[in-house]
PDB file of C-alpha atoms in Angstrom:
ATOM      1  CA  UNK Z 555      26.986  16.741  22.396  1.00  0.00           C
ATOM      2  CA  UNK Z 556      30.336  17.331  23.583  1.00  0.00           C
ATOM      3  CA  UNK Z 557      28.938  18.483  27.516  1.00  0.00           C
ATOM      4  CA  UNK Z 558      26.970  15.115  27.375  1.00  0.00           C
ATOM      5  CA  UNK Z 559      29.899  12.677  26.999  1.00  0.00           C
ATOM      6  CA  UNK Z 560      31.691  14.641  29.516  1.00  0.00           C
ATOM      7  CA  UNK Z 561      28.240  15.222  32.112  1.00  0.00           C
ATOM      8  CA  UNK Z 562      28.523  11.266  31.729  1.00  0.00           C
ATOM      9  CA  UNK Z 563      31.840  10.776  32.268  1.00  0.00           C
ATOM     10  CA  UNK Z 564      31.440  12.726  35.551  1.00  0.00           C
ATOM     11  CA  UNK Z 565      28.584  10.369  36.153  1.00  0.00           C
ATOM     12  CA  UNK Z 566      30.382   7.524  36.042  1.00  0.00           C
ATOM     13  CA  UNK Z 567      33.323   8.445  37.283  1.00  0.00           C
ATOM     14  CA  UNK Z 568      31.022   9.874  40.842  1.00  0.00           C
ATOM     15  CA  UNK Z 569      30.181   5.783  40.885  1.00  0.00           C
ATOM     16  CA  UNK Z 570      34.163   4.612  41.309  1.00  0.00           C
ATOM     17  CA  UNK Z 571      35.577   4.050  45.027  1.00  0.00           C
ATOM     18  CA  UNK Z 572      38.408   5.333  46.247  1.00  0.00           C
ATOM     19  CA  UNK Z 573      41.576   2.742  46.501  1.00  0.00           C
ATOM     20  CA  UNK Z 574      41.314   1.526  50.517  1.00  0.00           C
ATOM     21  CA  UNK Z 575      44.264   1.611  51.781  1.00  0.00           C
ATOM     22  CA  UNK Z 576      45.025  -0.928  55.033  1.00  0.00           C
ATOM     23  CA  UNK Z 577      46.353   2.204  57.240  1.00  0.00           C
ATOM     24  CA  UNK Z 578      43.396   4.331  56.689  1.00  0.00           C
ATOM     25  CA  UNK Z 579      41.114   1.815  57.297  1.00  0.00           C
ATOM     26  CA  UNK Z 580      42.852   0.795  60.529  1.00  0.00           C
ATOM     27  CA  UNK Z 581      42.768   4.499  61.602  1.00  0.00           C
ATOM     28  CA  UNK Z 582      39.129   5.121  61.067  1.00  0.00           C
ATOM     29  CA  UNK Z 583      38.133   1.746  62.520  1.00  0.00           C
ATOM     30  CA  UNK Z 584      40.511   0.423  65.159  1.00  0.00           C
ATOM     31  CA  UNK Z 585      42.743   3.352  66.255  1.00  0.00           C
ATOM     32  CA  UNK Z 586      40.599   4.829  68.709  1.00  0.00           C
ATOM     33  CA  UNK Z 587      40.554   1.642  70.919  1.00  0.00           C
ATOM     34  CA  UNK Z 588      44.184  -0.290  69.610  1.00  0.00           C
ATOM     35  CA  UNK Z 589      46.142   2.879  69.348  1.00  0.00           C
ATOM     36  CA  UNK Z 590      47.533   4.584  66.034  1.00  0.00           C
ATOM     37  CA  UNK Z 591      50.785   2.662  66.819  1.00  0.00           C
ATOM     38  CA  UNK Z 592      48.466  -1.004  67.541  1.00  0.00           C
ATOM     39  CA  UNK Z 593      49.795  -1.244  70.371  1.00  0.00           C
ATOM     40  CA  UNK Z 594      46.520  -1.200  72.545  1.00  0.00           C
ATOM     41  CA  UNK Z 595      46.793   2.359  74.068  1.00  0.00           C
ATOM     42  CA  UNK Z 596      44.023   4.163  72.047  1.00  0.00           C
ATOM     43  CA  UNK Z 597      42.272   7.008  74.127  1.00  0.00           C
ATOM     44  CA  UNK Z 598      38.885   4.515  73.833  1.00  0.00           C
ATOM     45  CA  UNK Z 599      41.196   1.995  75.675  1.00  0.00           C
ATOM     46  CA  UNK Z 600      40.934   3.635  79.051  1.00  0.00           C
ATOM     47  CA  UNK Z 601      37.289   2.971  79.669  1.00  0.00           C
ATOM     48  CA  UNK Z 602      37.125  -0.739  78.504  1.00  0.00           C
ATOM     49  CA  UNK Z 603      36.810  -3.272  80.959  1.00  0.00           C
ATOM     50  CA  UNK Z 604      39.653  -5.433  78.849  1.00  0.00           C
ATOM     51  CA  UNK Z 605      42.329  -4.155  77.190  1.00  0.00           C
ATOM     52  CA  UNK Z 606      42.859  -3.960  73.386  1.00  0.00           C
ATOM     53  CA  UNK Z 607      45.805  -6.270  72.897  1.00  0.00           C
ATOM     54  CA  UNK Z 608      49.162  -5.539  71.474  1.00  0.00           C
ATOM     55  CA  UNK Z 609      48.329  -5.433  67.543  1.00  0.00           C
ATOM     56  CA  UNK Z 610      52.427  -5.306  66.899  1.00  0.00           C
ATOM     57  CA  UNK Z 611      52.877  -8.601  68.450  1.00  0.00           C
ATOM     58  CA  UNK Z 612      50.324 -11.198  66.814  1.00  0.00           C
ATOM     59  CA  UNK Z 613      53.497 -12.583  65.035  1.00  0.00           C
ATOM     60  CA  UNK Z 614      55.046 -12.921  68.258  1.00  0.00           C
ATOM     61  CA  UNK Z 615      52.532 -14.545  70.327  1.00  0.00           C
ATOM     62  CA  UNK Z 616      51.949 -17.190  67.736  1.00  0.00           C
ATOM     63  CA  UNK Z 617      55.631 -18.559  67.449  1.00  0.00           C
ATOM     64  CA  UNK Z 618      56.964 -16.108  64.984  1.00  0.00           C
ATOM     65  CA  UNK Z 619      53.928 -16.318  61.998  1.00  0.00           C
ATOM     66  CA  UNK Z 620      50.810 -14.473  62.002  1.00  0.00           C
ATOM     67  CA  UNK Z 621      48.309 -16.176  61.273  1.00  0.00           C
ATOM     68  CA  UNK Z 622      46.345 -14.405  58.411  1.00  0.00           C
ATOM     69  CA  UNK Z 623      43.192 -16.386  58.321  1.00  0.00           C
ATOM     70  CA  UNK Z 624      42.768 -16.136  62.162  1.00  0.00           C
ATOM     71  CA  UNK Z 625      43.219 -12.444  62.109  1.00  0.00           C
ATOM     72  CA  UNK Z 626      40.787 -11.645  59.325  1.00  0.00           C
ATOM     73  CA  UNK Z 627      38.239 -14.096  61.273  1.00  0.00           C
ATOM     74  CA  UNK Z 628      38.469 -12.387  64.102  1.00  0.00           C
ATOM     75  CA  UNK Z 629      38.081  -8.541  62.786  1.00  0.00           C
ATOM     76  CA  UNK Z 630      35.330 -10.045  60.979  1.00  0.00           C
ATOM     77  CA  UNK Z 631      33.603 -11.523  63.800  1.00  0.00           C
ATOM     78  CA  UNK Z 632      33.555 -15.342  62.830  1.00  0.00           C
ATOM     79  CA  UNK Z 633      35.863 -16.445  65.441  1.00  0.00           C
ATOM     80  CA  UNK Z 634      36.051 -15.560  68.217  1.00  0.00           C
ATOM     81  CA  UNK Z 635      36.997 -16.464  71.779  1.00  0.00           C
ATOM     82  CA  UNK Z 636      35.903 -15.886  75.155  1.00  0.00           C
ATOM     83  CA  UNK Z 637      38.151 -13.579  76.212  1.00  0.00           C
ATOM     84  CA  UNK Z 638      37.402 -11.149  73.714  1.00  0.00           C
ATOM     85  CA  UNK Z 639      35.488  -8.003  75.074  1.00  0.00           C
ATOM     86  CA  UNK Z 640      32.275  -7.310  73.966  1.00  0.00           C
ATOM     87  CA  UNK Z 641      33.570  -3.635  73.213  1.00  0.00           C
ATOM     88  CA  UNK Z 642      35.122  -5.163  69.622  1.00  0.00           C
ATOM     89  CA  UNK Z 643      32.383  -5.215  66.942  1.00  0.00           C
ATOM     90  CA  UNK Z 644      32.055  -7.449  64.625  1.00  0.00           C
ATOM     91  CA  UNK Z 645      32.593  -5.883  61.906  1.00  0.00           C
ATOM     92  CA  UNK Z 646      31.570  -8.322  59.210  1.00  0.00           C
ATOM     93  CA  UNK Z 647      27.911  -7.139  60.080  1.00  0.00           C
ATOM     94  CA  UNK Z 648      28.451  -4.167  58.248  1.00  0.00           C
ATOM     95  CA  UNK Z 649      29.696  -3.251  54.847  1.00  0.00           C
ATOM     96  CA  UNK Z 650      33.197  -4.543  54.223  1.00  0.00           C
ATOM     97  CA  UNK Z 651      33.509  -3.753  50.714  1.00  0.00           C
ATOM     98  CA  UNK Z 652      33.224  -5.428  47.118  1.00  0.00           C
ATOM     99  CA  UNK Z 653      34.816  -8.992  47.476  1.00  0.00           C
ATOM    100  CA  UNK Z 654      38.000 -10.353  46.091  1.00  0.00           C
ATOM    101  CA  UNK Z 655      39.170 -13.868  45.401  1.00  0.00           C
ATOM    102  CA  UNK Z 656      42.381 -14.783  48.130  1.00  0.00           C
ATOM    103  CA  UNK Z 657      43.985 -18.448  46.557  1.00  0.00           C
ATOM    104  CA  UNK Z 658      45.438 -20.330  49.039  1.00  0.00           C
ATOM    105  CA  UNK Z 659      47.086 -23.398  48.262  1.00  0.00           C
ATOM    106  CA  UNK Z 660      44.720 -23.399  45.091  1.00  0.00           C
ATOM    107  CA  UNK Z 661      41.687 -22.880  46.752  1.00  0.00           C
ATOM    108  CA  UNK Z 662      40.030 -19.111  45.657  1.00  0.00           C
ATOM    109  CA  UNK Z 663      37.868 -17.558  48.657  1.00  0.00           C
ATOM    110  CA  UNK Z 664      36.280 -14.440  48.466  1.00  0.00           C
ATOM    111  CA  UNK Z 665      37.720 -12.200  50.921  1.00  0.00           C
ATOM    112  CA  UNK Z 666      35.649  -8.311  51.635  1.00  0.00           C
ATOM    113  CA  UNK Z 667      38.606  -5.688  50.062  1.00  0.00           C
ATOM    114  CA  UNK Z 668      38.486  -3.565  53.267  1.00  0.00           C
ATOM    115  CA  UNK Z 669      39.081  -6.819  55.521  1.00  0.00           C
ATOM    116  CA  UNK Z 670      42.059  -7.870  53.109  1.00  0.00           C
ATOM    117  CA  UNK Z 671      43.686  -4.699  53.397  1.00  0.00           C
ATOM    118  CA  UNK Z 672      43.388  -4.126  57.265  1.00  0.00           C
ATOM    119  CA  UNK Z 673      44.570  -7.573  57.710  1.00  0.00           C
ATOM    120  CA  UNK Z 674      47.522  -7.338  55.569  1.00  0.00           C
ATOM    121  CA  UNK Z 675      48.278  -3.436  57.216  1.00  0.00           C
ATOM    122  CA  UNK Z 676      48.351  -5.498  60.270  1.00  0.00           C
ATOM    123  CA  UNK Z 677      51.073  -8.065  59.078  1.00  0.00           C
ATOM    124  CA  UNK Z 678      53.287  -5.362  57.802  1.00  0.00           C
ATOM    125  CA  UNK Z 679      53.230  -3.597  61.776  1.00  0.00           C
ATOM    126  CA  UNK Z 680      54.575  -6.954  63.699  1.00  0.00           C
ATOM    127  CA  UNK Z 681      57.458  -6.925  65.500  1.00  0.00           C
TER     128      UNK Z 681
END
């Protein structure tokens, strides 16, 4: 009886993500183009027609405040401009994560975990 609670346990516990951590998922997903530092020299940045921009200076380019929502609309694929190359996917078509509820100004949205994180690794690298 004893093997079954523990067999089950094991089951279960097989089920349970890892924690994502913003840095990881930056590395694995944006590093090879945006550079492990963000600053746009990733060894995938030498064959793209544009280049990856600065990731350190988002702050900077927008008057000193980054501009969370923006940001996570962009990475996801919602929003985006003209001048971004064709060579950033969009990667709200794939799997994100489980969802968790952001509240701004007492509105709750639910936000993919991995997007959340990778956004908010990217606010804590601006210089």
């Amino acid at each position: 009886m004893r093997y079954w609670i523990v067999l089950a346990a094991l089951g279960l516990g097989a089920c349970v993500e890892e924690p994502i951590d913003g840095r990881t998922a930056y590395l694995e997903n944006c590093a090879s183009c945006h550079g492990a530092s963000g600053m746009g020299d990733g060894p995938a940045a030498r064959g793209l027609a544009v280049v990856p921009p600065d990731l350190t200076q988002i702050a900077a380019r927008n008057e000193g405040v980054f501009p969370r929502n923006q940001v996570m609309s962009t990475i996801d694929g919602l929003d985006r401009g003209t001048h971004f190359s064709a060579a950033m996917p969009e990667f709200g078509a794939g799997d994100l994560g489980e969802t968790v509820i952001v509240e701004d100004q007492g509105l709750g949205t639910p936000v993919p975990m991995k997007l959340l994180v990778l956004t908010e690794y990217l606010e804590s690298i601006q210089q």
